[in-house]
Tab-separated table of C-alpha atoms in Angstrom:
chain	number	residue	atom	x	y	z
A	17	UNK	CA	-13.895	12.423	18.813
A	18	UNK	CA	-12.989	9.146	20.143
A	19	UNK	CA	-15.779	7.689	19.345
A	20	UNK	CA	-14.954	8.843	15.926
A	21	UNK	CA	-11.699	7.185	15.848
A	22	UNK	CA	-13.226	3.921	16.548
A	23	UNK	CA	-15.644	4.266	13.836
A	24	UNK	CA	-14.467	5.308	10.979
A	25	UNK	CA	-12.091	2.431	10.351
A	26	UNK	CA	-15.290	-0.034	10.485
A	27	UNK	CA	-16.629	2.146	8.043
A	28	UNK	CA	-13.564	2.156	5.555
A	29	UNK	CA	-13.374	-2.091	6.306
A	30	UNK	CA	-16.926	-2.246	4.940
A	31	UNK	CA	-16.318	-0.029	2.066
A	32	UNK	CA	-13.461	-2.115	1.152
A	33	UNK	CA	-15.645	-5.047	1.298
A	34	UNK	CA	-18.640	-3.405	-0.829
A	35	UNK	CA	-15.298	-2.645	-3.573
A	36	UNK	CA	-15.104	-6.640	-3.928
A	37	UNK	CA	-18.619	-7.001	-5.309
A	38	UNK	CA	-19.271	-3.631	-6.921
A	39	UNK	CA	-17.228	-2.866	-10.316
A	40	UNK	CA	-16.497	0.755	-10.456
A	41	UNK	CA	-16.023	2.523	-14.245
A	42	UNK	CA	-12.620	3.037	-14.635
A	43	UNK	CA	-13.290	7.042	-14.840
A	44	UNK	CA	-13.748	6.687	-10.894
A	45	UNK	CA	-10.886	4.158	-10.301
A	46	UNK	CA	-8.498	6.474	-12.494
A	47	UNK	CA	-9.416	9.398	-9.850
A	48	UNK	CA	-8.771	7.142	-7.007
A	49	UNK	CA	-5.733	6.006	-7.858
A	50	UNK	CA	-4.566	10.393	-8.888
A	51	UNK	CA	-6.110	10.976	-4.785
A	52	UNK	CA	-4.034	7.610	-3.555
A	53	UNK	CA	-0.574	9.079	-5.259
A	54	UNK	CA	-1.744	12.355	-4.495
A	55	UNK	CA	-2.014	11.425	-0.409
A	56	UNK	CA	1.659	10.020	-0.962
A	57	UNK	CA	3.285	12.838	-2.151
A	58	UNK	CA	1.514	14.742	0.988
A	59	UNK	CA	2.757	12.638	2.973
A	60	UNK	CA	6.315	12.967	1.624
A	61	UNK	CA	6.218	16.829	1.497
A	62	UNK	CA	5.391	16.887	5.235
A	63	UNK	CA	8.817	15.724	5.805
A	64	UNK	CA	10.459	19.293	4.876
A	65	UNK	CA	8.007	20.781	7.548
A	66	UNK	CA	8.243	20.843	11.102
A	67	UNK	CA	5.311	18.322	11.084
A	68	UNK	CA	4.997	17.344	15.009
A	69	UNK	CA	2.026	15.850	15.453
A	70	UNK	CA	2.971	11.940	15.235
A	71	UNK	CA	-0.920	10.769	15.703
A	72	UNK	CA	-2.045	13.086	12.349
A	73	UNK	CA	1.034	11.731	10.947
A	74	UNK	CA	0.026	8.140	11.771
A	75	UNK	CA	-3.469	8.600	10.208
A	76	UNK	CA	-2.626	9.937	7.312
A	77	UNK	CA	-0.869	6.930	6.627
A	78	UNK	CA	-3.820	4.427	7.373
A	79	UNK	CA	-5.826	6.971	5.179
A	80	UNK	CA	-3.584	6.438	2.523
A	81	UNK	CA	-3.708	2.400	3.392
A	82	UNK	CA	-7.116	2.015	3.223
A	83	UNK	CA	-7.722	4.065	0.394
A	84	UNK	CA	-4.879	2.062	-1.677
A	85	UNK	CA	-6.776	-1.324	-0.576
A	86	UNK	CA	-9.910	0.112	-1.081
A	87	UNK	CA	-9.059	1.220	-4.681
A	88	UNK	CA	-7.106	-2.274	-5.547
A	89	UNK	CA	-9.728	-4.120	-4.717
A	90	UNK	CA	-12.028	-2.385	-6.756
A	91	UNK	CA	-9.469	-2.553	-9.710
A	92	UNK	CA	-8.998	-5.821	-9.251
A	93	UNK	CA	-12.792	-6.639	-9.253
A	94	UNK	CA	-12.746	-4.350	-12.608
A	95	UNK	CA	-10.382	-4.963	-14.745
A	96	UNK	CA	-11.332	-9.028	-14.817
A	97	UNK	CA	-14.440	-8.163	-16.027
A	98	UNK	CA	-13.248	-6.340	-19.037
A	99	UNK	CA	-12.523	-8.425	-22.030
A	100	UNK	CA	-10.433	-6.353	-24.205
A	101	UNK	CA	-7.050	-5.026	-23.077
A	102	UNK	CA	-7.524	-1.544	-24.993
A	103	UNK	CA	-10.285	-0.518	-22.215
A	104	UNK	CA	-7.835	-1.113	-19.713
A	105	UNK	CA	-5.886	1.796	-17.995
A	106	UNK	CA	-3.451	2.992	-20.317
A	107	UNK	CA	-0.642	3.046	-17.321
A	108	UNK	CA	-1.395	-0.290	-16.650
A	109	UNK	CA	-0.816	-1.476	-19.987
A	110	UNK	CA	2.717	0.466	-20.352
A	111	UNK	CA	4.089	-1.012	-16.931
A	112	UNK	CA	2.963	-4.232	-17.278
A	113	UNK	CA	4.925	-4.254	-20.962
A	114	UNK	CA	7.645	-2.465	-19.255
A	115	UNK	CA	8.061	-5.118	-16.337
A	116	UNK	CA	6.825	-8.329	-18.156
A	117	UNK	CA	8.574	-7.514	-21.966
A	118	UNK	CA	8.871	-10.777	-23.631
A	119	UNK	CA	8.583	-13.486	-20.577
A	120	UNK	CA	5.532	-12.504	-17.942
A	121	UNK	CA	6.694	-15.170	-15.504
A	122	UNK	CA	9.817	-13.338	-14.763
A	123	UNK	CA	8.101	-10.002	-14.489
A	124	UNK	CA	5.467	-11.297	-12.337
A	125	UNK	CA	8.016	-12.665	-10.183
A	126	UNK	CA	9.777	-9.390	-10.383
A	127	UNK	CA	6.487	-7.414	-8.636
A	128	UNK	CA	6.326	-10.213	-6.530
A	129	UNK	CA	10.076	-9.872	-5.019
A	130	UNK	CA	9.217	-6.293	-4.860
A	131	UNK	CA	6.495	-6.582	-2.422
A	132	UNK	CA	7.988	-9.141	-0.401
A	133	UNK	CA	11.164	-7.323	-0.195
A	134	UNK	CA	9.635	-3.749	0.870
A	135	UNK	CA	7.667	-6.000	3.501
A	136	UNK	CA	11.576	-7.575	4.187
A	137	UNK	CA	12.895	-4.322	4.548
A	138	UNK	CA	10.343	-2.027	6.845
A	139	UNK	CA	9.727	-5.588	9.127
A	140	UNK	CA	13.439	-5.765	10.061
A	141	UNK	CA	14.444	-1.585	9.739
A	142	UNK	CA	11.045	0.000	11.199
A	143	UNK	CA	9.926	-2.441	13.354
A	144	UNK	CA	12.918	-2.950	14.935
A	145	UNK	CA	13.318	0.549	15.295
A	146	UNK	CA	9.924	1.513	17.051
A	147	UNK	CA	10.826	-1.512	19.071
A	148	UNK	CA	14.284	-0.048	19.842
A	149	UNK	CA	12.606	3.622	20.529
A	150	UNK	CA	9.898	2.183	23.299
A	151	UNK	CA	12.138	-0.096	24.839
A	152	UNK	CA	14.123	3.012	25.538
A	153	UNK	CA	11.397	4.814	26.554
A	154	UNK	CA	10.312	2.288	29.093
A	155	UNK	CA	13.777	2.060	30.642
A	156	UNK	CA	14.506	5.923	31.057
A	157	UNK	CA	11.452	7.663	32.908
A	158	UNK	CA	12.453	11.013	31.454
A	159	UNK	CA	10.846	9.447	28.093
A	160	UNK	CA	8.301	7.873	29.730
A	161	UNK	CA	5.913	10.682	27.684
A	162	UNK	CA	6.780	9.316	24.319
A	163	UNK	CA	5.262	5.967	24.986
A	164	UNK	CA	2.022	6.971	23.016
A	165	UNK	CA	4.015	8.298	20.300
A	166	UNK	CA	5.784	4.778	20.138
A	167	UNK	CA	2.527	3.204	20.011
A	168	UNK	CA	0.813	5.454	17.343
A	169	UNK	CA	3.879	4.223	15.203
A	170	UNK	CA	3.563	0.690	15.960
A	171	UNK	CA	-0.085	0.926	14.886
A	172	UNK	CA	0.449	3.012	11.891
A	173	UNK	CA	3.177	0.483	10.756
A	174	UNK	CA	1.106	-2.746	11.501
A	175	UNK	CA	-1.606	-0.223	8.648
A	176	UNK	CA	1.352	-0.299	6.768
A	177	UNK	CA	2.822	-3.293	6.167
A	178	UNK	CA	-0.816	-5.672	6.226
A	179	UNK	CA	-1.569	-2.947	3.129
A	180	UNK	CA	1.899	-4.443	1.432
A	181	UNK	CA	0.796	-8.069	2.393
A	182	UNK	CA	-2.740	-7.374	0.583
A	183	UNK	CA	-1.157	-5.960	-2.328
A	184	UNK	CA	0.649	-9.064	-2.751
A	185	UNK	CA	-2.120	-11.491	-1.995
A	186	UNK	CA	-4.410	-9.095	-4.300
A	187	UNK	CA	-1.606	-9.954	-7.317
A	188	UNK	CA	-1.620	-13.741	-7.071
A	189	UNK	CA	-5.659	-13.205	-7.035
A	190	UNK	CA	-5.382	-11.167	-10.230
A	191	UNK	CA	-3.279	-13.929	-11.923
A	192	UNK	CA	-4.969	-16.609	-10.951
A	193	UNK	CA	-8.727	-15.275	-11.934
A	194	UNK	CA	-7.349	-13.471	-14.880
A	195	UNK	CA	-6.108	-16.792	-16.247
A	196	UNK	CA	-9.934	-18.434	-15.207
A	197	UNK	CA	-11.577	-15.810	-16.761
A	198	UNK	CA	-9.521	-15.998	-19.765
A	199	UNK	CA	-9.640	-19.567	-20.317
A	200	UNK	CA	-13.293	-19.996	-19.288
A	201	UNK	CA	-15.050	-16.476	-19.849
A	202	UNK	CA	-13.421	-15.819	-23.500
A	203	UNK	CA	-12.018	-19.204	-24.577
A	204	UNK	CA	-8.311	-18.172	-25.078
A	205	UNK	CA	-5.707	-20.578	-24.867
A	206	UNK	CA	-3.885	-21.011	-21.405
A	207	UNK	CA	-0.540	-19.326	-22.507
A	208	UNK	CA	-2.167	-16.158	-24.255
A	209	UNK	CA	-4.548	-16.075	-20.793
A	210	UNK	CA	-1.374	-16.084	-18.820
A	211	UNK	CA	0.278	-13.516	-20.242
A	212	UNK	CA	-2.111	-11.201	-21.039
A	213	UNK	CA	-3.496	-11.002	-17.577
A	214	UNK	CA	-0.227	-11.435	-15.893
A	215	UNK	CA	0.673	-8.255	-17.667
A	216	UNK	CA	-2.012	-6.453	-16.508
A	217	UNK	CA	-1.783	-7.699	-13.085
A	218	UNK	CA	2.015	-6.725	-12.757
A	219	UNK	CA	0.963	-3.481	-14.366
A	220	UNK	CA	-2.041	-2.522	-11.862
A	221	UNK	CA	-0.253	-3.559	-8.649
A	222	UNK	CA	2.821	-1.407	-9.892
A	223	UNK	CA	0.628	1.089	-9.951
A	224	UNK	CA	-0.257	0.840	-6.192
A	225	UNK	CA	2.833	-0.200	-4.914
A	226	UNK	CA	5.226	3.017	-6.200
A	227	UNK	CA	2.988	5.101	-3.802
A	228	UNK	CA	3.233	2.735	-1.615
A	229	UNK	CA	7.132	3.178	-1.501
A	230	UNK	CA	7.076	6.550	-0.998
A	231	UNK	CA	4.727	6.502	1.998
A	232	UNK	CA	7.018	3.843	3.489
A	233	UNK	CA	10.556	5.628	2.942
A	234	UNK	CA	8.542	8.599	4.652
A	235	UNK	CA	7.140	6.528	7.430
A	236	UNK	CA	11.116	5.386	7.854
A	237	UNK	CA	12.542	8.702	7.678
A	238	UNK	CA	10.123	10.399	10.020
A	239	UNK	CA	10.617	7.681	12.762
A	240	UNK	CA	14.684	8.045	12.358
A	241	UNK	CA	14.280	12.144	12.756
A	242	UNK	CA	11.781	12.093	15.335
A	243	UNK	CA	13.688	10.102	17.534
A	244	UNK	CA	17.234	10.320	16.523
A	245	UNK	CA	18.080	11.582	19.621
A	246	UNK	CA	17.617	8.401	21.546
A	247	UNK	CA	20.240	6.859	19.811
A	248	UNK	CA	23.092	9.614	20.183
Protein backbone atom coordinates (compact mmCIF):
# COMPACT_ATOMS: atom_id res chain seq x y z
CA UNK A 1 0.00 0.00 0.00
CA UNK A 2 2.77 2.32 0.53
CA UNK A 3 4.36 1.55 -2.20
CA UNK A 4 1.17 2.47 -3.85
CA UNK A 5 1.08 5.83 -2.42
CA UNK A 6 4.37 6.64 -3.84
CA UNK A 7 3.39 5.59 -7.19
CA UNK A 8 0.49 6.64 -8.24
CA UNK A 9 1.25 10.35 -8.13
CA UNK A 10 4.26 9.65 -10.73
CA UNK A 11 1.75 8.09 -12.67
CA UNK A 12 -0.91 11.01 -12.62
CA UNK A 13 2.46 13.63 -13.25
CA UNK A 14 3.07 11.68 -16.46
CA UNK A 15 -0.45 11.59 -17.52
CA UNK A 16 -0.60 15.21 -17.08
CA UNK A 17 2.36 15.52 -19.20
CA UNK A 18 1.04 13.05 -22.08
CA UNK A 19 -2.40 15.76 -21.82
CA UNK A 20 0.13 18.58 -23.17
CA UNK A 21 0.86 16.79 -26.44
CA UNK A 22 -2.25 14.68 -26.99
CA UNK A 23 -5.60 16.69 -27.99
CA UNK A 24 -8.50 14.92 -26.55
CA UNK A 25 -12.22 15.31 -28.49
CA UNK A 26 -14.08 17.48 -26.54
CA UNK A 27 -16.78 14.51 -25.88
CA UNK A 28 -13.97 13.17 -23.38
CA UNK A 29 -12.90 16.61 -21.97
CA UNK A 30 -16.75 17.48 -21.41
CA UNK A 31 -16.86 14.13 -19.15
CA UNK A 32 -13.80 15.13 -17.36
CA UNK A 33 -14.65 18.25 -16.48
CA UNK A 34 -18.79 16.57 -15.18
CA UNK A 35 -16.15 13.83 -12.95
CA UNK A 36 -13.81 17.05 -11.81
CA UNK A 37 -17.17 19.06 -10.49
CA UNK A 38 -18.57 15.90 -9.65
CA UNK A 39 -15.35 15.02 -7.11
CA UNK A 40 -16.06 18.66 -5.70
CA UNK A 41 -19.37 18.36 -4.72
CA UNK A 42 -18.16 14.91 -2.93
CA UNK A 43 -15.94 16.50 -1.36
CA UNK A 44 -18.31 19.20 -0.07
CA UNK A 45 -21.07 16.70 0.95
CA UNK A 46 -18.55 14.90 3.20
CA UNK A 47 -18.66 17.86 5.35
CA UNK A 48 -22.35 17.01 6.76
CA UNK A 49 -20.87 13.50 7.67
CA UNK A 50 -18.85 12.50 10.43
CA UNK A 51 -15.99 12.08 7.86
CA UNK A 52 -12.81 11.24 10.25
CA UNK A 53 -10.39 9.99 8.30
CA UNK A 54 -8.12 13.22 7.53
CA UNK A 55 -5.56 11.11 5.14
CA UNK A 56 -8.80 9.90 2.71
CA UNK A 57 -9.84 13.36 3.15
CA UNK A 58 -6.44 14.70 2.04
CA UNK A 59 -6.40 12.46 -1.09
CA UNK A 60 -9.41 13.10 -2.29
CA UNK A 61 -8.36 16.48 -2.63
CA UNK A 62 -5.05 15.79 -4.65
CA UNK A 63 -7.41 13.45 -6.71
CA UNK A 64 -9.48 16.19 -7.44
CA UNK A 65 -6.07 18.42 -8.11
CA UNK A 66 -4.63 16.34 -10.43
CA UNK A 67 -7.55 15.50 -12.25
CA UNK A 68 -8.46 19.42 -12.64
CA UNK A 69 -4.70 19.92 -14.02
CA UNK A 70 -4.84 16.97 -15.86
CA UNK A 71 -8.12 17.99 -17.64
CA UNK A 72 -6.91 21.87 -18.15
CA UNK A 73 -4.13 20.96 -19.70
CA UNK A 74 -5.73 18.89 -22.07
CA UNK A 75 -8.35 21.72 -22.72
CA UNK A 76 -5.95 24.00 -23.09
CA UNK A 77 -3.96 21.87 -25.66
CA UNK A 78 -7.61 21.50 -27.38
CA UNK A 79 -9.35 24.22 -27.69
CA UNK A 80 -6.18 26.19 -29.56
CA UNK A 81 -6.36 23.84 -32.08
CA UNK A 82 -9.91 24.45 -33.00
CA UNK A 83 -10.52 27.25 -35.38
CA UNK A 84 -14.07 28.06 -35.06
CA UNK A 85 -15.59 29.22 -31.77
CA UNK A 86 -19.02 27.26 -32.40
CA UNK A 87 -17.03 23.79 -31.74
CA UNK A 88 -16.02 25.10 -28.60
CA UNK A 89 -17.75 24.05 -25.27
CA UNK A 90 -20.91 25.72 -25.12
CA UNK A 91 -20.18 26.70 -21.19
CA UNK A 92 -17.15 28.10 -22.18
CA UNK A 93 -18.55 30.32 -24.62
CA UNK A 94 -21.45 31.66 -22.15
CA UNK A 95 -18.86 32.48 -19.26
CA UNK A 96 -16.38 33.87 -21.18
CA UNK A 97 -19.32 36.42 -22.68
CA UNK A 98 -20.57 36.64 -19.23
CA UNK A 99 -17.09 37.71 -17.65
CA UNK A 100 -15.47 39.48 -20.71
CA UNK A 101 -19.00 41.38 -22.18
CA UNK A 102 -17.82 44.21 -24.21
CA UNK A 103 -13.96 44.78 -22.98
CA UNK A 104 -11.92 41.19 -22.61
CA UNK A 105 -9.00 42.94 -20.93
CA UNK A 106 -11.01 43.71 -17.93
CA UNK A 107 -12.55 40.29 -17.76
CA UNK A 108 -9.36 38.60 -18.18
CA UNK A 109 -8.04 40.57 -15.47
CA UNK A 110 -11.13 39.77 -13.54
CA UNK A 111 -10.23 35.65 -13.67
CA UNK A 112 -6.93 36.67 -13.08
CA UNK A 113 -7.66 38.59 -9.59
CA UNK A 114 -9.76 35.64 -8.90
CA UNK A 115 -7.07 33.15 -8.87
CA UNK A 116 -4.60 35.20 -7.26
CA UNK A 117 -6.94 36.19 -4.62
CA UNK A 118 -8.24 32.49 -3.68
CA UNK A 119 -4.33 31.73 -3.65
CA UNK A 120 -4.27 35.25 -1.24
CA UNK A 121 -6.83 33.97 0.82
CA UNK A 122 -6.11 29.99 1.64
CA UNK A 123 -1.99 31.13 1.85
CA UNK A 124 -2.69 33.54 4.75
CA UNK A 125 -6.20 31.66 6.40
CA UNK A 126 -5.17 27.81 5.87
CA UNK A 127 -1.73 27.91 6.02
CA UNK A 128 -1.53 29.83 8.85
CA UNK A 129 -3.93 27.75 10.42
CA UNK A 130 -2.28 24.20 9.93
CA UNK A 131 0.74 26.13 11.03
CA UNK A 132 -1.12 27.37 14.16
CA UNK A 133 -2.66 23.62 14.75
CA UNK A 134 1.04 21.78 14.69
CA UNK A 135 2.74 24.32 16.49
CA UNK A 136 0.23 23.49 19.15
CA UNK A 137 0.59 20.11 18.78
CA UNK A 138 4.31 20.17 19.21
CA UNK A 139 4.11 22.25 22.39
CA UNK A 140 1.37 20.15 24.31
CA UNK A 141 2.41 16.31 24.33
CA UNK A 142 -1.20 15.32 24.90
CA UNK A 143 -1.53 16.26 20.98
CA UNK A 144 1.52 14.98 20.15
CA UNK A 145 -0.81 12.15 18.05
CA UNK A 146 -2.20 14.70 15.70
CA UNK A 147 1.12 15.58 14.24
CA UNK A 148 0.44 13.29 11.13
CA UNK A 149 -2.88 14.69 10.76
CA UNK A 150 -1.16 18.24 10.65
CA UNK A 151 1.08 17.01 8.09
CA UNK A 152 -1.47 15.21 5.78
CA UNK A 153 -3.04 18.82 5.71
CA UNK A 154 0.02 20.63 5.00
CA UNK A 155 0.57 18.27 2.06
CA UNK A 156 -2.91 18.25 0.83
CA UNK A 157 -2.84 22.14 0.89
CA UNK A 158 0.66 22.53 -0.81
CA UNK A 159 -1.83 19.91 -3.78
CA UNK A 160 -4.02 22.62 -3.38
CA UNK A 161 -2.82 25.76 -3.83
CA UNK A 162 0.25 24.73 -6.73
CA UNK A 163 -3.26 23.43 -8.63
CA UNK A 164 -4.53 27.35 -8.21
CA UNK A 165 -0.98 28.61 -9.28
CA UNK A 166 -1.25 26.26 -12.55
CA UNK A 167 -4.59 27.38 -13.28
CA UNK A 168 -3.34 30.77 -13.43
CA UNK A 169 -0.14 30.15 -15.31
CA UNK A 170 -2.36 27.74 -17.66
CA UNK A 171 -4.63 31.21 -18.42
CA UNK A 172 -1.81 33.55 -19.40
CA UNK A 173 -0.65 30.37 -21.68
CA UNK A 174 -4.12 30.27 -23.22
CA UNK A 175 -3.99 34.04 -24.02
CA UNK A 176 -0.88 34.27 -25.16
CA UNK A 177 -1.01 31.10 -27.76
CA UNK A 178 -4.58 31.84 -28.53
CA UNK A 179 -3.53 35.27 -29.78
CA UNK A 180 -0.32 33.32 -31.85
CA UNK A 181 -2.49 30.98 -33.20
CA UNK A 182 -4.94 33.49 -34.20
CA UNK A 183 -2.72 35.87 -35.76
CA UNK A 184 -0.43 33.27 -37.36
CA UNK A 185 -2.59 29.96 -37.78
CA UNK A 186 -5.87 31.83 -39.25
CA UNK A 187 -4.66 35.32 -40.21
CA UNK A 188 -7.07 37.41 -38.00
CA UNK A 189 -6.22 40.70 -36.99
CA UNK A 190 -4.51 41.16 -33.48
CA UNK A 191 -7.61 42.77 -31.73
CA UNK A 192 -10.29 40.15 -33.04
CA UNK A 193 -7.36 37.34 -31.94
CA UNK A 194 -7.35 38.94 -28.56
CA UNK A 195 -10.63 38.89 -27.81
CA UNK A 196 -11.85 35.99 -29.15
CA UNK A 197 -9.38 33.80 -27.40
CA UNK A 198 -9.28 35.83 -24.30
CA UNK A 199 -12.93 34.98 -24.08
CA UNK A 200 -12.49 31.58 -24.33
CA UNK A 201 -9.63 31.46 -22.06
CA UNK A 202 -11.54 33.38 -19.21
CA UNK A 203 -14.40 31.07 -20.04
CA UNK A 204 -12.44 27.57 -19.75
CA UNK A 205 -10.44 28.47 -16.62
CA UNK A 206 -13.85 29.63 -15.00
CA UNK A 207 -14.83 26.51 -15.62
CA UNK A 208 -12.05 24.86 -13.49
CA UNK A 209 -11.70 27.29 -10.99
CA UNK A 210 -15.63 27.30 -9.49
CA UNK A 211 -14.81 23.64 -8.46
CA UNK A 212 -11.92 24.64 -7.44
CA UNK A 213 -13.62 27.05 -4.84
CA UNK A 214 -15.67 24.68 -3.48
CA UNK A 215 -12.94 22.13 -2.73
CA UNK A 216 -11.03 24.96 -1.06
CA UNK A 217 -13.93 26.46 1.25
CA UNK A 218 -14.24 22.61 2.17
CA UNK A 219 -10.58 22.08 2.72
CA UNK A 220 -11.00 25.46 5.11
CA UNK A 221 -13.98 24.38 6.86
CA UNK A 222 -12.85 20.86 7.61
CA UNK A 223 -9.47 22.08 9.09
CA UNK A 224 -11.49 24.82 11.39
CA UNK A 225 -13.98 21.78 12.68
CA UNK A 226 -11.45 19.25 13.03
CA UNK A 227 -9.43 21.17 15.19
CA UNK A 228 -11.52 23.82 16.68
CA UNK A 229 -10.85 22.63 19.85
CA UNK A 230 -7.28 23.74 20.01
CA UNK A 231 -8.22 27.11 19.87
CA UNK A 232 -11.00 27.21 22.72
Amino acid sequence: MKNFRLFWPVVALILDSVLVFLPLPFITIEIFMALDGVLAMVIFICLFIKWEDLTLFSRFVRAFCFISIGVAIATTRTFLTIKSVEEQILLARILGELICKDNVIAGSFFVIIFGVGLLAFFSCFVSLTVKEIKHECYLNPALKSLVDDCNQMENGFLFFTGTIKAFVFLLIISLLGGAAVGIIGRDMFWKDALKEYAMLSCGYTTIFMLPLFLVGISFYIYVRRKFIFLFQ
